Coordinates of C-alpha atoms in Angstrom, one line a residue:
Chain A
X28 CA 22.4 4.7 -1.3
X29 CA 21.2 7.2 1.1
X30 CA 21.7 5.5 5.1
X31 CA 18.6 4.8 6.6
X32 CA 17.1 7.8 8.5
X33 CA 18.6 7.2 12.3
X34 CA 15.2 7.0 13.7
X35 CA 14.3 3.3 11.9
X36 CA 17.4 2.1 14.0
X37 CA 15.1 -0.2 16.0
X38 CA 13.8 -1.2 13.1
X39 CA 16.5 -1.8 10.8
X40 CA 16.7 -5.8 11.3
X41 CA 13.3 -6.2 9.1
X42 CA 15.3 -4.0 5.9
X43 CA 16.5 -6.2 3.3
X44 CA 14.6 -8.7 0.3
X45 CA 13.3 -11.6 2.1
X46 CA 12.2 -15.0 0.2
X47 CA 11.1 -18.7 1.5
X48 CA 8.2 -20.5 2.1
X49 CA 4.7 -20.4 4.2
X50 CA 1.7 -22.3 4.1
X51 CA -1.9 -20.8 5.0
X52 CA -4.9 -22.4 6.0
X53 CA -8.7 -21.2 7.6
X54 CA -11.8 -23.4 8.3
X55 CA -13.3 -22.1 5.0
X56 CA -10.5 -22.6 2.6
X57 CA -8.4 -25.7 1.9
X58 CA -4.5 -25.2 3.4
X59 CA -1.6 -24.2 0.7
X60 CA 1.6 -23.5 0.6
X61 CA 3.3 -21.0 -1.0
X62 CA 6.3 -19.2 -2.0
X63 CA 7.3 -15.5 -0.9
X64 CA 9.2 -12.6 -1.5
X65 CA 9.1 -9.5 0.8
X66 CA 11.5 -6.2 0.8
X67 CA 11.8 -4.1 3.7
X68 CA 13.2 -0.7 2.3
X69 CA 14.1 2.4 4.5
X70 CA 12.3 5.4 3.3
X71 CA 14.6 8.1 1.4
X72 CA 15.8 9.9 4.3
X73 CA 12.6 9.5 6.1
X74 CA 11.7 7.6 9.1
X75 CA 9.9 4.8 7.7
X76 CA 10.2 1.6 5.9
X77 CA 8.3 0.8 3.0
X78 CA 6.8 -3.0 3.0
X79 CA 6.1 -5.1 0.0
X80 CA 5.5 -8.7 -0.3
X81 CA 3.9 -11.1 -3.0
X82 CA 3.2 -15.1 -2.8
X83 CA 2.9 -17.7 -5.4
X84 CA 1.6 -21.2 -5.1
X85 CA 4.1 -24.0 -4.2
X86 CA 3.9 -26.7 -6.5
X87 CA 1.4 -26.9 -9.4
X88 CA 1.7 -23.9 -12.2
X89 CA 3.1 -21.3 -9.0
X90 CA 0.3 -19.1 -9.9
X91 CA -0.1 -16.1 -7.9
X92 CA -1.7 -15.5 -5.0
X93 CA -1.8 -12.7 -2.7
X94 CA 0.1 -9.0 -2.6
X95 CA 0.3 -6.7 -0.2
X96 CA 2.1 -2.9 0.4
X97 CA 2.5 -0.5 3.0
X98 CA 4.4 1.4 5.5
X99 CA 6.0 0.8 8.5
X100 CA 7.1 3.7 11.3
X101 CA 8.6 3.8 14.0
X102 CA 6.4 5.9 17.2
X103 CA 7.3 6.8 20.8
X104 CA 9.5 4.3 22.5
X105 CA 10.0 0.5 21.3
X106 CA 6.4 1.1 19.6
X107 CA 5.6 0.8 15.4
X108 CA 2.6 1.7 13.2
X109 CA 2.3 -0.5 10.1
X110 CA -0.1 0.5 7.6
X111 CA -1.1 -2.2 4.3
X112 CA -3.3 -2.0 1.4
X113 CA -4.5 -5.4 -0.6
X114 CA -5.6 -6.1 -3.9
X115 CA -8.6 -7.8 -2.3
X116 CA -10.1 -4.2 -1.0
X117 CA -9.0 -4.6 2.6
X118 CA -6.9 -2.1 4.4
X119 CA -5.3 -2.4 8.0
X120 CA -3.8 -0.1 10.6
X121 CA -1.5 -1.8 13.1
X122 CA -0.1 -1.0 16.5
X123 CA 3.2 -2.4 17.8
X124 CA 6.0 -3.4 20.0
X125 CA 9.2 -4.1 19.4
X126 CA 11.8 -5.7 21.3
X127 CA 14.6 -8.3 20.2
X128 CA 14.3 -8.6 16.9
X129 CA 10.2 -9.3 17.6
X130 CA 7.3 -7.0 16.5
X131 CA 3.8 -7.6 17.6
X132 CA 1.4 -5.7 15.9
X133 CA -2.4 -6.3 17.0
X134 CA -5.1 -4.5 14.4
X135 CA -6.2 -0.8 15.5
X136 CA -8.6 -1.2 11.9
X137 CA -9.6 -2.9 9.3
X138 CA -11.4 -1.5 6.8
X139 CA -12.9 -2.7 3.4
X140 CA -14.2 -1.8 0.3
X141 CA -18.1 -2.9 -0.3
X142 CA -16.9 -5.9 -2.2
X143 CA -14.2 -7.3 -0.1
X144 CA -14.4 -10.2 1.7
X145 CA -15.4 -9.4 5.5
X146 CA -12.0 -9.3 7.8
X147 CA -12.7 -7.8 11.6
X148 CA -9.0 -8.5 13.0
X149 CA -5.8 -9.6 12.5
X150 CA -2.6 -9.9 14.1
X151 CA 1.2 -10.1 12.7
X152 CA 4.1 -11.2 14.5
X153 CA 7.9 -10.8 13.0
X154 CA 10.7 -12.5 14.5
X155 CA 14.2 -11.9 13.3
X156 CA 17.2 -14.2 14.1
X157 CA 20.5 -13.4 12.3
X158 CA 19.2 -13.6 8.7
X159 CA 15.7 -15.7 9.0
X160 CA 12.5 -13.9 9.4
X161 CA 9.6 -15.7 10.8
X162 CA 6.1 -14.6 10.5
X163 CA 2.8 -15.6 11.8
X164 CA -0.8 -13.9 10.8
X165 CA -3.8 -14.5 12.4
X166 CA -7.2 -13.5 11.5
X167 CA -10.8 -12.9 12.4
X168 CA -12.9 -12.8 9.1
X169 CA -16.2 -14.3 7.6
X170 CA -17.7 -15.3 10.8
X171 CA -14.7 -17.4 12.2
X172 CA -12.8 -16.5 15.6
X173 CA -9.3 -15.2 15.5
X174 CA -7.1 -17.9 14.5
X175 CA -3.6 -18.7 12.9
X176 CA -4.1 -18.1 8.7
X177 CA -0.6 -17.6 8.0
X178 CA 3.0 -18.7 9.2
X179 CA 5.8 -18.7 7.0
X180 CA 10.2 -18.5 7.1
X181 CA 12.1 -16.4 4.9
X182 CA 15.8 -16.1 4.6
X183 CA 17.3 -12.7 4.0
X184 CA 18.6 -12.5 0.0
X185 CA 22.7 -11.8 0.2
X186 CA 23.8 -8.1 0.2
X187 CA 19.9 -6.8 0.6
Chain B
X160 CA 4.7 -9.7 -20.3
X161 CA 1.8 -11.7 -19.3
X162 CA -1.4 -9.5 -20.6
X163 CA -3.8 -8.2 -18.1
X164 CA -6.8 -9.6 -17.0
X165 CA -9.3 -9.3 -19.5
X166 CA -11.7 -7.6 -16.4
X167 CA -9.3 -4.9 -16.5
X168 CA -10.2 -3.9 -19.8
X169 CA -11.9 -0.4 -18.4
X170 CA -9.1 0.7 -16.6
X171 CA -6.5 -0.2 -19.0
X172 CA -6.3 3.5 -19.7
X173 CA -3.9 3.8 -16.5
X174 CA -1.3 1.5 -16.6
X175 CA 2.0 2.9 -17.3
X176 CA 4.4 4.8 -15.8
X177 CA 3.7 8.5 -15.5
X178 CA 6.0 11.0 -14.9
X179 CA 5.0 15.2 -14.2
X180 CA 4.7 17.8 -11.7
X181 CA 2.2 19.1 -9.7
X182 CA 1.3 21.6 -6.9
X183 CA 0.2 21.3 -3.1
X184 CA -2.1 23.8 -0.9
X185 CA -4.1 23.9 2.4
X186 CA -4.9 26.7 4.7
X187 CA -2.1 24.9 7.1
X188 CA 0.7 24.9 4.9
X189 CA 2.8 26.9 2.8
X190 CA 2.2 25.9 -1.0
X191 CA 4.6 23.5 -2.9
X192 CA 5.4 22.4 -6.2
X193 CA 6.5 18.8 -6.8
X194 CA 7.9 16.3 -9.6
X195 CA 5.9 13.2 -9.5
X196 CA 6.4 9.4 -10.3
X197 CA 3.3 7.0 -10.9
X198 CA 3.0 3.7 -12.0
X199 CA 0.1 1.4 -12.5
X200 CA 0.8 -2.1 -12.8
X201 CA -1.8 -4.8 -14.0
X202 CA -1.9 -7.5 -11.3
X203 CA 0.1 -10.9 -12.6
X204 CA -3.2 -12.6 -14.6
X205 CA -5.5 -10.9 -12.0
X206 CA -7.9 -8.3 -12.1
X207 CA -6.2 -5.6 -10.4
X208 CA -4.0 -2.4 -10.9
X209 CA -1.2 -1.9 -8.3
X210 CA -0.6 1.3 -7.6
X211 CA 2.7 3.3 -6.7
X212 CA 3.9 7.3 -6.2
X213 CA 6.1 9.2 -4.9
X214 CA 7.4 12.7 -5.4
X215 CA 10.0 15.2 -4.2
X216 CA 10.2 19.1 -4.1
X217 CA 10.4 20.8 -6.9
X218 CA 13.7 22.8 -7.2
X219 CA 15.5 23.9 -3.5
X220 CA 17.4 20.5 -3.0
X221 CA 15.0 18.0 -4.5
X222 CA 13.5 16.3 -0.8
X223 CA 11.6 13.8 -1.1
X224 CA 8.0 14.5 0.0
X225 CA 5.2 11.6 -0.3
X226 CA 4.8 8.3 -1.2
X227 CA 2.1 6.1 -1.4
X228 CA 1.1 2.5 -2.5
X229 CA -2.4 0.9 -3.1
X230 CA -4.5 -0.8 -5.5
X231 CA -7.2 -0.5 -8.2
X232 CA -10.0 -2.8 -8.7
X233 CA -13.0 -3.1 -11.3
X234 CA -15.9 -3.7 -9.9
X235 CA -19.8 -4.4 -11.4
X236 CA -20.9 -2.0 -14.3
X237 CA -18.0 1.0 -15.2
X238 CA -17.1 0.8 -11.0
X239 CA -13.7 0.2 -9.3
X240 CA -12.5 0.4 -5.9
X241 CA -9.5 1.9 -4.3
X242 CA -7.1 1.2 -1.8
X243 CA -4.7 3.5 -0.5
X244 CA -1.7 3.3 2.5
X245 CA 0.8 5.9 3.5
X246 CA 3.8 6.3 5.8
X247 CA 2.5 9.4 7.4
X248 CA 0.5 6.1 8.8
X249 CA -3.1 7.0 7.1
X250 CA -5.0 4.4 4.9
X251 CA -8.2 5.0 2.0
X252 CA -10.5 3.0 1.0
X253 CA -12.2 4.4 -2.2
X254 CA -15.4 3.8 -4.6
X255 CA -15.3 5.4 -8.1
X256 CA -17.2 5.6 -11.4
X257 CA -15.1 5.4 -14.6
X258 CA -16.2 6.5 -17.9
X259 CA -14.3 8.1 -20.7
X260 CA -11.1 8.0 -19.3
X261 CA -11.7 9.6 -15.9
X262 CA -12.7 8.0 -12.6
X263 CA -13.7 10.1 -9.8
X264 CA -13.0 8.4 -6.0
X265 CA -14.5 9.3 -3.6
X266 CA -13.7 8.1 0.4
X267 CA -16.1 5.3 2.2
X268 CA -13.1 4.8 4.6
X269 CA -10.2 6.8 6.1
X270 CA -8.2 5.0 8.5
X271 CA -5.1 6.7 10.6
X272 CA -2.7 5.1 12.9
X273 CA -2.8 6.3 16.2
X274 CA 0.2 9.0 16.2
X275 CA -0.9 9.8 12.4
X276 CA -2.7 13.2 11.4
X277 CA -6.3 13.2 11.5
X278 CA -7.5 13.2 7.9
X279 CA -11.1 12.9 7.6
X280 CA -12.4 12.9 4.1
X281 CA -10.5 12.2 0.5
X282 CA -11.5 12.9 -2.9
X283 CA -9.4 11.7 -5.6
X284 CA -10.4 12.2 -9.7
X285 CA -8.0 11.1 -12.2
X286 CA -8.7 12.3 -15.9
X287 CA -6.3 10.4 -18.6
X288 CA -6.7 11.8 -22.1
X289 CA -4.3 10.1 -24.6
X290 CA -0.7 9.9 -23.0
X291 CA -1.7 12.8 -20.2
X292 CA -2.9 12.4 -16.8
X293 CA -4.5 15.1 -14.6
X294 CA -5.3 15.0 -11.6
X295 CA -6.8 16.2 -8.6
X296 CA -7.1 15.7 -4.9
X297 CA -9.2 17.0 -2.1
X298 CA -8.9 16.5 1.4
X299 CA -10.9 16.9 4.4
X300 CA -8.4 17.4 7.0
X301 CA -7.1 18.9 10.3
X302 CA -10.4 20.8 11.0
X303 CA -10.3 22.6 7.6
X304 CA -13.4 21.7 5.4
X305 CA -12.9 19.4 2.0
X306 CA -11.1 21.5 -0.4
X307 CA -8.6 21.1 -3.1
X308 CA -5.1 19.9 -1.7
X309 CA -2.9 18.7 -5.1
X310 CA -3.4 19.3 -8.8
X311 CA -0.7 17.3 -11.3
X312 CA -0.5 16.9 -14.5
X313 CA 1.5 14.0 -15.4
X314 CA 2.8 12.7 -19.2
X315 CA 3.4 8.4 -20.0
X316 CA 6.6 7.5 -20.6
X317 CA 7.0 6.0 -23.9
X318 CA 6.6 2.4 -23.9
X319 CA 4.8 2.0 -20.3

């Protein structure tokens, strides 16, 4: 395999298949918790990292739940871009910092097709220590102030 | 293999995995062939395509050039949105008509992360006619006025 392009060096802690558990929640839905797998994979030769993750119910028949894919770059210095598409018609575009194994990315857009469900903002915040990734999402959608929807800890799959 | 969602019915021309080449203009750049890979996956027991590409130079030393992800969704009577994100940090949100094998998107949203170049408007029309796929893509971009950017033609592998 191609090494990763030497720009994505501070990002090179997210790269790998990631799977654990999370559990969601919002004043309009009933909480859950679900199952996860994510893979961070460095661009071939390019200076990005491409991002997909997918859920399942915990419990019950696992059915699925939600997807997501996108890109992540890296910009100027300590900073990221991160942009994600969703099966549910929404589309974001993130700004971010990183430092420490942390990224902080705060919406710079959200967009959505005329069907989707109504999301204004959200934020995503990665923490990696050694080989667990933590991740909270917060959201502003439907009416309801920004809030915690997501938070969730994977554990980095051997050898990825 | 689960089947699809029985809503994906009129899309169910695109899922596969396509294989082909293609070639790239603007009034910015030089032109460029390419060799493409596309695959359209049915959503697991939901109504929705997900949608992956990327392709490298033809000939020279092969380089990979773009890659995107998104999805594809039906919506009311022979409709179906899009959803697009890149890792030159720009996202698309789409509307489209199918009928007879061809949709034709066209942009309600184009998104770009902050360091990302300015695209303004999209076109996108996909024509599949037994195991071929043409298609085309116009861009609004930089200044220059919507015009044809890519033209591929692409063939299903066998048993996609």
């Amino acid at each position: 395999m191609q090494s990763p392009h030497p720009a994505l060096a501070p990002l090179e802690f997210l790269i790998g298949t990631w799977r654990g558990r999370g559990r969601g929640g919002y004043p309009t839905i009933e909480p859950f918790e679900y199952i996860e797998q994510a893979t961070y994979t460095p661009g071939p030769g390019k200076p990005f990292i491409a991002y997909y993750q997918k859920t399942r119910r915990s419990g019950g028949n696992g059915e699925p739940l939600h997807s997501e894919a996108g890109y992540i770059r890296p910009v100027g210095s300590g900073g990221a871009e991160l942009v994600i598409s969703q099966p549910t018609g929404v589309v974001e575009v993130h700004t971010g910092q990183v430092a420490d194994g942390r990224i902080d990315f705060r919406t710079s857009l959200v967009g959505a097709a005329p069907t989707a469900v109504d999301v204004s903002r959200v934020y995503r915040s990665i923490q990696v220590t050694a080989e667990t990734m933590k991740y909270r999402l917060g959201m502003e959608a439907v009416g309801q102030p920004l809030q915690v929807h997501l938070e969730a800890e994977l554990t980095r799959l051997a050898g990825s």
